[in-house]
mmCIF file of C-alpha atoms and ligand atoms in Angstrom:
data_model
loop_
_atom_site.group_PDB
_atom_site.id
_atom_site.type_symbol
_atom_site.label_atom_id
_atom_site.label_comp_id
_atom_site.label_asym_id
_atom_site.label_seq_id
_atom_site.Cartn_x
_atom_site.Cartn_y
_atom_site.Cartn_z
ATOM 1 C CA MET A 1 98.431 66.609 94.788
ATOM 2 C CA GLU A 2 100.343 63.376 94.059
ATOM 3 C CA LYS A 3 103.789 64.962 93.840
ATOM 4 C CA LYS A 4 104.749 68.377 95.121
ATOM 5 C CA ILE A 5 105.900 71.026 92.636
ATOM 6 C CA ASN A 6 109.549 72.064 92.884
ATOM 7 C CA VAL A 7 109.963 75.752 93.648
ATOM 8 C CA GLY A 8 112.979 78.025 93.991
ATOM 9 C CA VAL A 9 113.487 81.261 95.910
ATOM 10 C CA LEU A 10 115.439 84.080 94.218
ATOM 11 C CA GLY A 11 116.805 86.589 96.731
ATOM 12 C CA CYS A 12 116.796 83.808 99.331
ATOM 13 C CA THR A 13 118.926 85.715 101.861
ATOM 14 C CA GLY A 14 116.705 88.836 102.026
ATOM 15 C CA ALA A 15 113.711 89.699 104.206
ATOM 16 C CA VAL A 16 111.141 88.539 101.648
ATOM 17 C CA GLY A 17 113.247 85.528 100.613
ATOM 18 C CA GLN A 18 113.477 84.339 104.216
ATOM 19 C CA LYS A 19 109.753 84.796 104.726
ATOM 20 C CA LEU A 20 109.105 82.785 101.550
ATOM 21 C CA ILE A 21 111.335 79.952 102.763
ATOM 22 C CA ALA A 22 109.655 79.974 106.190
ATOM 23 C CA LEU A 23 106.104 80.008 104.759
ATOM 24 C CA LEU A 24 106.853 77.326 102.175
ATOM 25 C CA GLU A 25 107.922 74.820 104.847
ATOM 26 C CA ASN A 26 105.411 71.955 104.793
ATOM 27 C CA HIS A 27 103.362 73.606 102.045
ATOM 28 C CA PRO A 28 100.929 70.975 100.761
ATOM 29 C CA TRP A 29 101.684 71.636 97.066
ATOM 30 C CA PHE A 30 105.191 73.135 96.928
ATOM 31 C CA GLU A 31 108.652 71.874 97.859
ATOM 32 C CA THR A 32 111.588 74.296 98.056
ATOM 33 C CA THR A 33 114.329 72.690 95.978
ATOM 34 C CA GLU A 34 116.529 75.678 95.070
ATOM 35 C CA VAL A 35 117.704 78.914 96.669
ATOM 36 C CA ALA A 36 119.547 81.616 94.746
ATOM 37 C CA ALA A 37 120.989 85.066 95.383
ATOM 38 C CA SER A 38 123.923 87.242 94.300
ATOM 39 C CA GLU A 39 127.490 86.230 93.508
ATOM 40 C CA ASN A 40 128.398 87.184 97.082
ATOM 41 C CA SER A 41 126.209 84.374 98.434
ATOM 42 C CA ALA A 42 126.547 81.801 95.653
ATOM 43 C CA GLY A 43 128.382 78.587 96.519
ATOM 44 C CA GLN A 44 127.803 78.953 100.261
ATOM 45 C CA LYS A 45 125.687 76.739 102.494
ATOM 46 C CA TYR A 46 122.372 78.496 103.180
ATOM 47 C CA SER A 47 122.543 78.272 106.972
ATOM 48 C CA GLU A 48 126.095 79.642 106.999
ATOM 49 C CA ARG A 49 125.427 82.583 104.696
ATOM 50 C CA VAL A 50 121.970 83.767 105.763
ATOM 51 C CA ASN A 51 121.402 86.160 108.660
ATOM 52 C CA TRP A 52 118.175 84.310 109.569
ATOM 53 C CA LYS A 53 115.587 86.624 111.114
ATOM 54 C CA GLU A 54 112.495 84.412 111.229
ATOM 55 C CA ALA A 55 111.231 83.234 114.631
ATOM 56 C CA LYS A 56 111.133 79.571 113.604
ATOM 57 C CA ALA A 57 114.273 77.682 112.611
ATOM 58 C CA ILE A 58 115.486 77.427 109.023
ATOM 59 C CA PRO A 59 113.559 74.533 107.447
ATOM 60 C CA GLU A 60 115.540 71.280 107.568
ATOM 61 C CA ASN A 61 115.343 70.774 103.801
ATOM 62 C CA VAL A 62 116.787 74.250 103.089
ATOM 63 C CA LYS A 63 119.474 74.791 105.679
ATOM 64 C CA GLY A 64 122.053 72.529 104.012
ATOM 65 C CA MET A 65 121.326 73.752 100.471
ATOM 66 C CA THR A 66 124.080 75.399 98.477
ATOM 67 C CA ILE A 67 123.004 78.847 97.293
ATOM 68 C CA LYS A 68 123.032 79.161 93.521
ATOM 69 C CA LYS A 69 123.824 82.307 91.598
ATOM 70 C CA CYS A 70 120.866 83.981 89.876
ATOM 71 C CA GLY A 71 121.273 83.049 86.247
ATOM 72 C CA ASP A 72 122.173 79.406 87.002
ATOM 73 C CA LYS A 73 119.865 76.659 85.780
ATOM 74 C CA LEU A 74 117.515 75.756 88.642
ATOM 75 C CA ASN A 75 115.701 72.525 89.393
ATOM 76 C CA ALA A 76 112.285 74.132 89.885
ATOM 77 C CA LYS A 77 109.156 74.954 87.941
ATOM 78 C CA ILE A 78 108.085 78.034 89.903
ATOM 79 C CA LEU A 79 110.537 80.728 91.030
ATOM 80 C CA PHE A 80 109.479 83.095 93.782
ATOM 81 C CA SER A 81 111.421 86.328 93.489
ATOM 82 C CA GLY A 82 112.368 88.456 96.471
ATOM 83 C CA LEU A 83 115.159 90.145 94.529
ATOM 84 C CA ASP A 84 116.373 93.650 95.087
ATOM 85 C CA SER A 85 114.715 95.854 92.474
ATOM 86 C CA SER A 86 118.104 96.981 91.132
ATOM 87 C CA VAL A 87 118.511 93.499 89.608
ATOM 88 C CA ALA A 88 115.049 91.892 89.633
ATOM 89 C CA GLY A 89 113.930 93.135 86.212
ATOM 90 C CA GLU A 90 116.672 91.508 84.187
ATOM 91 C CA ILE A 91 116.901 88.293 86.234
ATOM 92 C CA GLU A 92 113.131 87.700 86.175
ATOM 93 C CA ASP A 93 113.033 88.260 82.404
ATOM 94 C CA TYR A 94 115.873 85.791 81.991
ATOM 95 C CA TYR A 95 114.109 83.029 83.916
ATOM 96 C CA ALA A 96 110.730 83.630 82.247
ATOM 97 C CA ASN A 97 112.516 83.348 78.927
ATOM 98 C CA GLU A 98 114.010 80.033 80.062
ATOM 99 C CA GLY A 99 110.508 78.643 80.704
ATOM 100 C CA TYR A 100 110.074 79.195 84.458
ATOM 101 C CA ALA A 101 106.938 80.637 86.073
ATOM 102 C CA VAL A 102 108.296 83.681 87.926
ATOM 103 C CA ILE A 103 106.200 85.067 90.773
ATOM 104 C CA SER A 104 107.665 88.421 91.727
ATOM 105 C CA ASN A 105 107.511 90.749 94.717
ATOM 106 C CA SER A 106 109.555 93.444 93.009
ATOM 107 C CA LYS A 107 108.315 96.596 91.342
ATOM 108 C CA ASN A 108 110.138 96.167 88.019
ATOM 109 C CA HIS A 109 107.461 94.430 85.929
ATOM 110 C CA ARG A 110 104.307 95.445 87.816
ATOM 111 C CA MET A 111 103.245 98.040 85.266
ATOM 112 C CA THR A 112 104.376 96.125 82.147
ATOM 113 C CA GLY A 113 101.380 95.757 79.832
ATOM 114 C CA ASP A 114 101.316 91.971 79.522
ATOM 115 C CA VAL A 115 102.344 91.233 83.127
ATOM 116 C CA PRO A 116 99.453 90.731 85.533
ATOM 117 C CA LEU A 117 99.548 92.593 88.844
ATOM 118 C CA ILE A 118 97.439 90.319 90.981
ATOM 119 C CA ILE A 119 95.577 90.055 94.235
ATOM 120 C CA PRO A 120 93.629 86.906 93.389
ATOM 121 C CA GLU A 121 90.575 87.751 95.517
ATOM 122 C CA ILE A 122 90.203 90.912 93.391
ATOM 123 C CA ASN A 123 91.453 90.437 89.837
ATOM 124 C CA HIS A 124 92.250 86.804 89.100
ATOM 125 C CA SER A 125 90.739 87.320 85.626
ATOM 126 C CA HIS A 126 93.921 89.308 84.789
ATOM 127 C CA PHE A 127 95.945 86.089 84.892
ATOM 128 C CA GLU A 128 94.650 85.586 81.334
ATOM 129 C CA ILE A 129 97.199 88.075 79.954
ATOM 130 C CA ILE A 130 99.870 85.505 80.706
ATOM 131 C CA ASN A 131 98.845 84.107 77.325
ATOM 132 C CA ILE A 132 100.176 87.292 75.686
ATOM 133 C CA GLN A 133 103.509 86.846 77.479
ATOM 134 C CA ARG A 134 103.787 83.297 76.214
ATOM 135 C CA LYS A 135 104.295 84.834 72.740
ATOM 136 C CA ARG A 136 107.481 86.621 73.825
ATOM 137 C CA PHE A 137 108.697 83.920 76.238
ATOM 138 C CA SER A 138 108.607 81.002 73.837
ATOM 139 C CA LYS A 139 109.445 78.211 76.329
ATOM 140 C CA GLY A 140 106.184 78.628 78.244
ATOM 141 C CA GLY A 141 107.573 80.845 81.024
ATOM 142 C CA PHE A 142 105.919 83.984 82.335
ATOM 143 C CA ILE A 143 106.046 86.634 85.049
ATOM 144 C CA VAL A 144 103.292 87.380 87.547
ATOM 145 C CA THR A 145 103.640 90.189 90.088
ATOM 146 C CA ASN A 146 102.022 91.075 93.374
ATOM 147 C CA PRO A 147 101.557 94.719 94.334
ATOM 148 C CA ASN A 148 103.625 96.868 96.650
ATOM 149 C CA CYS A 149 103.126 95.935 100.324
ATOM 150 C CA SER A 150 101.203 99.038 101.437
ATOM 151 C CA THR A 151 99.195 99.037 98.177
ATOM 152 C CA ILE A 152 97.976 95.483 98.924
ATOM 153 C CA VAL A 153 96.682 96.524 102.342
ATOM 154 C CA MET A 154 94.884 99.610 101.033
ATOM 155 C CA VAL A 155 93.483 97.959 97.919
ATOM 156 C CA LEU A 156 92.018 94.964 99.774
ATOM 157 C CA ALA A 157 90.180 97.390 102.071
ATOM 158 C CA LEU A 158 88.968 99.577 99.195
ATOM 159 C CA TYR A 159 87.895 96.936 96.697
ATOM 160 C CA PRO A 160 84.445 96.101 98.164
ATOM 161 C CA ILE A 161 83.747 99.836 98.289
ATOM 162 C CA TYR A 162 84.912 100.318 94.698
ATOM 163 C CA LYS A 163 82.759 97.416 93.521
ATOM 164 C CA ASN A 164 79.583 98.494 95.319
ATOM 165 C CA PHE A 165 79.729 102.282 95.316
ATOM 166 C CA GLY A 166 82.491 103.306 92.910
ATOM 167 C CA LEU A 167 85.405 105.513 93.919
ATOM 168 C CA GLU A 168 86.144 109.069 92.828
ATOM 169 C CA LYS A 169 89.017 110.114 95.096
ATOM 170 C CA VAL A 170 91.263 108.486 97.670
ATOM 171 C CA ILE A 171 93.756 110.079 100.040
ATOM 172 C CA VAL A 172 95.984 107.761 102.061
ATOM 173 C CA SER A 173 98.683 108.279 104.689
ATOM 174 C CA THR A 174 100.794 105.313 105.645
ATOM 175 C CA MET A 175 102.731 104.292 108.744
ATOM 176 C CA GLN A 176 105.039 101.614 107.378
ATOM 177 C CA ALA A 177 107.108 99.107 109.310
ATOM 178 C CA ILE A 178 110.898 99.033 109.240
ATOM 179 C CA SER A 179 110.948 95.480 107.819
ATOM 180 C CA GLY A 180 109.463 96.925 104.630
ATOM 181 C CA ALA A 181 112.937 98.227 103.839
ATOM 182 C CA GLY A 182 114.505 94.755 103.947
ATOM 183 C CA TYR A 183 117.481 93.851 106.128
ATOM 184 C CA PRO A 184 119.354 95.734 107.619
ATOM 185 C CA GLY A 185 117.117 98.429 106.158
ATOM 186 C CA VAL A 186 116.800 101.800 107.881
ATOM 187 C CA PRO A 187 119.673 102.498 110.343
ATOM 188 C CA SER A 188 118.456 102.307 113.957
ATOM 189 C CA LEU A 189 119.589 105.886 114.683
ATOM 190 C CA ASP A 190 117.316 107.126 111.886
ATOM 191 C CA ILE A 191 114.193 105.314 113.075
ATOM 192 C CA ILE A 192 114.170 104.781 116.866
ATOM 193 C CA GLY A 193 111.950 107.489 118.348
ATOM 194 C CA ASN A 194 111.515 108.961 114.893
ATOM 195 C CA VAL A 195 109.305 109.131 111.793
ATOM 196 C CA VAL A 196 110.786 109.387 108.300
ATOM 197 C CA PRO A 197 108.259 111.051 105.983
ATOM 198 C CA TYR A 198 109.714 109.658 102.771
ATOM 199 C CA ILE A 199 109.984 106.182 101.238
ATOM 200 C CA LYS A 200 111.517 106.198 97.780
ATOM 201 C CA ASP A 201 109.003 105.545 94.955
ATOM 202 C CA GLU A 202 106.345 104.407 97.446
ATOM 203 C CA GLU A 203 103.831 107.177 96.802
ATOM 204 C CA GLU A 204 103.985 106.660 93.039
ATOM 205 C CA LYS A 205 103.368 102.918 93.488
ATOM 206 C CA MET A 206 100.355 103.507 95.733
ATOM 207 C CA GLN A 207 98.927 106.032 93.282
ATOM 208 C CA THR A 208 99.231 103.897 90.146
ATOM 209 C CA GLU A 209 99.066 100.194 91.069
ATOM 210 C CA PRO A 210 95.449 100.271 92.348
ATOM 211 C CA LEU A 211 94.266 101.560 88.963
ATOM 212 C CA LYS A 212 95.743 98.538 87.213
ATOM 213 C CA ILE A 213 94.444 96.080 89.830
ATOM 214 C CA PHE A 214 90.874 97.482 89.621
ATOM 215 C CA GLY A 215 91.157 97.712 85.825
ATOM 216 C CA GLU A 216 89.105 95.691 83.336
ATOM 217 C CA LEU A 217 90.702 93.145 81.068
ATOM 218 C CA GLU A 218 89.629 93.801 77.497
ATOM 219 C CA GLY A 219 91.179 91.577 74.851
ATOM 220 C CA ASP A 220 94.956 91.916 75.123
ATOM 221 C CA LYS A 221 95.067 94.778 77.574
ATOM 222 C CA ILE A 222 93.923 96.050 80.923
ATOM 223 C CA ASN A 223 91.945 99.302 80.904
ATOM 224 C CA PHE A 224 92.874 101.125 84.081
ATOM 225 C CA ALA A 225 90.233 102.193 86.616
ATOM 226 C CA ASP A 226 89.325 105.858 86.617
ATOM 227 C CA PHE A 227 89.766 107.533 90.000
ATOM 228 C CA THR A 228 92.500 109.586 91.620
ATOM 229 C CA LEU A 229 94.687 108.738 94.583
ATOM 230 C CA SER A 230 97.062 110.819 96.655
ATOM 231 C CA ALA A 231 99.471 108.947 98.953
ATOM 232 C CA MET A 232 101.761 110.165 101.752
ATOM 233 C CA CYS A 233 104.137 107.460 102.961
ATOM 234 C CA ASN A 234 105.969 107.405 106.290
ATOM 235 C CA ARG A 235 108.421 104.976 107.844
ATOM 236 C CA VAL A 236 107.678 104.499 111.555
ATOM 237 C CA PRO A 237 109.413 102.570 114.358
ATOM 238 C CA VAL A 238 107.215 99.474 114.068
ATOM 239 C CA GLN A 239 108.909 96.168 113.321
ATOM 240 C CA ASN A 240 106.247 94.541 111.125
ATOM 241 C CA GLY A 241 102.911 95.606 109.649
ATOM 242 C CA HIS A 242 101.842 98.588 107.576
ATOM 243 C CA THR A 243 99.042 100.863 108.799
ATOM 244 C CA THR A 244 97.140 102.980 106.274
ATOM 245 C CA SER A 245 94.747 105.848 107.086
ATOM 246 C CA ILE A 246 92.429 106.131 104.111
ATOM 247 C CA SER A 247 89.877 108.841 103.187
ATOM 248 C CA PHE A 248 87.684 108.255 100.160
ATOM 249 C CA LYS A 249 84.871 109.728 98.108
ATOM 250 C CA THR A 250 82.446 107.294 96.526
ATOM 251 C CA ARG A 251 80.548 107.776 93.245
ATOM 252 C CA LYS A 252 77.252 106.480 94.631
ATOM 253 C CA PRO A 253 75.924 107.298 98.095
ATOM 254 C CA ALA A 254 76.847 104.764 100.751
ATOM 255 C CA THR A 255 75.942 104.202 104.379
ATOM 256 C CA LYS A 256 78.280 103.013 107.107
ATOM 257 C CA GLU A 257 76.274 99.793 107.503
ATOM 258 C CA ALA A 258 76.377 99.082 103.753
ATOM 259 C CA ILE A 259 80.149 99.629 103.577
ATOM 260 C CA ILE A 260 80.808 97.366 106.560
ATOM 261 C CA LYS A 261 78.488 94.742 105.072
ATOM 262 C CA SER A 262 80.457 94.889 101.800
ATOM 263 C CA PHE A 263 83.662 93.950 103.650
ATOM 264 C CA ASN A 264 82.262 90.415 104.058
ATOM 265 C CA GLU A 265 81.635 89.878 100.349
ATOM 266 C CA TYR A 266 85.017 88.441 99.408
ATOM 267 C CA GLU A 267 84.760 84.905 98.078
ATOM 268 C CA HIS A 268 86.948 82.271 99.721
ATOM 269 C CA LEU A 269 89.269 80.959 97.017
ATOM 270 C CA GLY A 270 89.724 77.591 98.689
ATOM 271 C CA LEU A 271 93.515 77.754 98.408
ATOM 272 C CA PRO A 272 95.939 76.684 101.159
ATOM 273 C CA PHE A 273 96.955 80.311 101.845
ATOM 274 C CA SER A 274 93.433 81.789 101.612
ATOM 275 C CA PRO A 275 92.553 83.297 104.972
ATOM 276 C CA GLU A 276 89.174 82.483 106.428
ATOM 277 C CA LYS A 277 88.421 86.213 106.330
ATOM 278 C CA VAL A 278 90.090 88.387 103.690
ATOM 279 C CA LEU A 279 88.999 91.469 105.651
ATOM 280 C CA GLN A 280 88.215 91.686 109.318
ATOM 281 C CA TYR A 281 86.293 94.752 110.473
ATOM 282 C CA PHE A 282 86.611 95.924 114.099
ATOM 283 C CA ASP A 283 83.900 97.973 115.791
ATOM 284 C CA ASP A 284 86.515 99.135 118.304
ATOM 285 C CA PRO A 285 87.784 102.552 117.065
ATOM 286 C CA ALA A 286 91.230 101.823 118.526
ATOM 287 C CA ARG A 287 91.778 98.856 116.175
ATOM 288 C CA PRO A 288 93.553 97.683 114.123
ATOM 289 C CA GLN A 289 96.976 97.881 115.779
ATOM 290 C CA PRO A 290 100.283 96.236 114.790
ATOM 291 C CA THR A 291 100.812 94.510 118.151
ATOM 292 C CA LEU A 292 97.276 93.081 118.195
ATOM 293 C CA ASP A 293 96.443 92.405 114.561
ATOM 294 C CA LEU A 294 99.656 91.378 112.798
ATOM 295 C CA TYR A 295 98.821 87.675 112.650
ATOM 296 C CA ASN A 296 95.083 87.815 111.978
ATOM 297 C CA GLY A 297 94.411 85.063 109.426
ATOM 298 C CA ASN A 298 98.051 83.888 109.817
ATOM 299 C CA GLY A 299 99.139 87.276 108.480
ATOM 300 C CA MET A 300 96.930 87.023 105.361
ATOM 301 C CA THR A 301 93.920 88.969 106.710
ATOM 302 C CA VAL A 302 93.756 92.744 106.316
ATOM 303 C CA SER A 303 92.241 94.334 109.410
ATOM 304 C CA VAL A 304 90.008 97.389 109.059
ATOM 305 C CA GLY A 305 88.517 99.678 111.655
ATOM 306 C CA ASN A 306 87.146 103.037 112.625
ATOM 307 C CA LEU A 307 85.031 103.706 109.529
ATOM 308 C CA ARG A 308 83.542 107.149 110.009
ATOM 309 C CA GLU A 309 82.431 110.213 108.088
ATOM 310 C CA CYS A 310 85.136 112.501 106.725
ATOM 311 C CA ASN A 311 84.727 116.302 106.589
ATOM 312 C CA VAL A 312 86.676 116.562 103.322
ATOM 313 C CA LEU A 313 85.936 113.357 101.391
ATOM 314 C CA ASP A 314 82.956 111.140 102.276
ATOM 315 C CA TRP A 315 84.493 108.503 104.574
ATOM 316 C CA LYS A 316 87.688 107.570 106.388
ATOM 317 C CA MET A 317 89.017 104.368 107.940
ATOM 318 C CA THR A 318 92.171 102.529 109.025
ATOM 319 C CA ALA A 319 93.462 99.400 107.282
ATOM 320 C CA PHE A 320 96.398 97.316 108.474
ATOM 321 C CA GLY A 321 98.235 94.237 107.226
ATOM 322 C CA HIS A 322 101.427 92.211 107.554
ATOM 323 C CA ASN A 323 103.859 93.650 105.027
ATOM 324 C CA THR A 324 106.018 90.583 104.448
ATOM 325 C CA ILE A 325 103.150 88.038 104.574
ATOM 326 C CA ARG A 326 99.998 89.516 102.949
ATOM 327 C CA GLY A 327 102.146 92.295 101.494
ATOM 328 C CA ALA A 328 104.817 90.076 99.933
ATOM 329 C CA ALA A 329 105.684 86.395 100.485
ATOM 330 C CA GLY A 330 102.171 85.183 101.363
ATOM 331 C CA ALA A 331 100.727 87.173 98.450
ATOM 332 C CA ALA A 332 103.178 85.541 96.049
ATOM 333 C CA ILE A 333 102.409 82.048 97.365
ATOM 334 C CA LEU A 334 98.664 82.693 97.017
ATOM 335 C CA ASN A 335 99.222 83.765 93.397
ATOM 336 C CA ALA A 336 101.199 80.590 92.714
ATOM 337 C CA GLU A 337 98.466 78.463 94.286
ATOM 338 C CA TYR A 338 95.837 80.102 92.093
ATOM 339 C CA LEU A 339 97.954 79.457 88.991
ATOM 340 C CA VAL A 340 98.361 75.799 89.904
ATOM 341 C CA LYS A 341 94.700 75.216 90.780
ATOM 342 C CA ASN A 342 93.588 76.863 87.567
ATOM 343 C CA GLU A 343 96.098 75.031 85.370
ATOM 344 C CA TYR A 344 98.179 77.956 84.155
ATOM 345 C CA LEU A 345 101.398 75.983 84.619
ATOM 346 C CA LYS A 346 102.405 73.971 81.583
HETATM 347 N N1 LIG B 401 110.333 93.878 102.759
HETATM 348 C C1 LIG B 401 109.063 94.021 102.387
HETATM 349 O O1 LIG B 401 108.143 94.180 103.226
HETATM 350 C C2 LIG B 401 108.679 93.983 100.927
HETATM 351 C C3 LIG B 401 107.325 93.925 100.630
HETATM 352 C C4 LIG B 401 106.925 93.866 99.297
HETATM 353 C C5 LIG B 401 107.873 93.866 98.305
HETATM 354 N N2 LIG B 401 109.192 93.948 98.605
HETATM 355 C C6 LIG B 401 110.151 93.916 97.487
HETATM 356 O O2 LIG B 401 110.775 92.613 97.486
HETATM 357 C C7 LIG B 401 112.118 92.708 97.049
HETATM 358 C C8 LIG B 401 113.039 92.172 98.133
HETATM 359 O O3 LIG B 401 112.893 92.976 99.295
HETATM 360 P P1 LIG B 401 113.642 92.647 100.660
HETATM 361 O O4 LIG B 401 113.051 93.578 101.634
HETATM 362 O O5 LIG B 401 113.612 91.177 100.915
HETATM 363 O O6 LIG B 401 115.164 93.069 100.285
HETATM 364 P P2 LIG B 401 116.533 92.579 100.930
HETATM 365 O O7 LIG B 401 116.326 92.097 102.329
HETATM 366 O O8 LIG B 401 117.496 93.695 100.707
HETATM 367 O O9 LIG B 401 116.967 91.315 100.017
HETATM 368 C C9 LIG B 401 117.392 91.461 98.681
HETATM 369 C C10 LIG B 401 117.792 90.125 98.063
HETATM 370 O O10 LIG B 401 118.242 90.377 96.717
HETATM 371 C C11 LIG B 401 119.488 89.679 96.520
HETATM 372 N N3 LIG B 401 120.335 90.384 95.563
HETATM 373 C C12 LIG B 401 120.871 91.624 95.669
HETATM 374 N N4 LIG B 401 121.652 91.897 94.590
HETATM 375 C C13 LIG B 401 121.626 90.797 93.805
HETATM 376 C C14 LIG B 401 122.244 90.446 92.560
HETATM 377 N N5 LIG B 401 123.061 91.289 91.908
HETATM 378 N N6 LIG B 401 121.981 89.229 92.035
HETATM 379 C C15 LIG B 401 121.164 88.361 92.672
HETATM 380 N N7 LIG B 401 120.551 88.629 93.863
HETATM 381 C C16 LIG B 401 120.785 89.835 94.412
HETATM 382 C C17 LIG B 401 120.154 89.647 97.896
HETATM 383 O O11 LIG B 401 121.106 88.598 97.906
HETATM 384 P P3 LIG B 401 122.590 88.730 98.563
HETATM 385 O O12 LIG B 401 122.419 88.475 100.043
HETATM 386 O O13 LIG B 401 123.372 87.657 97.912
HETATM 387 O O14 LIG B 401 123.080 90.116 98.261
HETATM 388 C C18 LIG B 401 118.940 89.397 98.793
HETATM 389 O O15 LIG B 401 118.682 88.019 98.833
HETATM 390 C C19 LIG B 401 112.366 94.194 96.727
HETATM 391 O O16 LIG B 401 112.176 94.408 95.362
HETATM 392 C C20 LIG B 401 111.301 94.901 97.564
HETATM 393 O O17 LIG B 401 110.957 96.151 97.037
HETATM 394 C C21 LIG B 401 109.629 93.982 99.910
#
């Protein structure tokens, strides 16, 4: 790429915003030129306002930036959104209407008919419905979303099975990291030595988003996939990484060997953020684990293990992934890369 594309980060002070800024440092195609957040942050120098929680230092090109207020004109073509869902819907609509390509981590537009909900290794064909959005956002802008963080982990593990054997039923229990609640998130007294068996709206997201992602694009709309999911979501005292225990019933008979073989079928998209392996299967029944597998594929690989027969449904397994990389910021960057490579940006 001759000249890097200017990108902005909405919600730049939050957990996802910080991860976006950290991952975008030295990106071969993108240059962070704007950071924006609420009125409380606007006008302040980024390094002075942010409570930086990433291990590496704030990128040199960002630390002296003045935070803009969401709604200001921004010198960027792509806007990555890590906005709180209480405000993301309206702000993302505003920027799409102003001609920006908005790549969102928030739930607000995921189920909107003409907004693609994308994991590019699975459903990049759904990017085509951006053309429907271009009719309502006349300046060429659009919104693309990535799924909920635990949904991404589960869906990447299930997709090869869905494609090869079909799915009839899925039951999933999650053990989700504290960082999934943003910063400061869950109070320490509520989570140290504890499990909280409720995460607002999480079960609904895990039960509906996969049906859109596995759906078929037909003309102007996506026909949802036809299987049922039941999700039970728990917050656990793990800093980063969501673990999902998944039981599933297939439509066609499958063998353990055939399922494991299917995990290697993902095509490599050839994008800067594509991991070498989308899924990594472990023969060791005690894997994956957050402390061992968080950074597999630089946080973009979903790790799977312990596939075995289930006494209730057909099979069960464990899938694990980094919630703010593969589950959020890295997922959004991968979507943006796909859009650029495939000339969706005007
Ligand atoms: N954490 C995860 O693992 C994860 C994974 C997938 C998706 N998500 C989703 O990503 C989004 C961000 O999550 P997070 O965990 O990063 O949350 P967070 O740490 O609470 O950050 C929220 C961000 O939104 C900004 N904001 C709040 N009110 C605003 C307003 N009125 N106008 C403009 N900006 C405003 C905040 O800016 P100020 O500092 O100025 O208030 C902050 O930058 C959420 O929708 C979440 O559901 C999170």
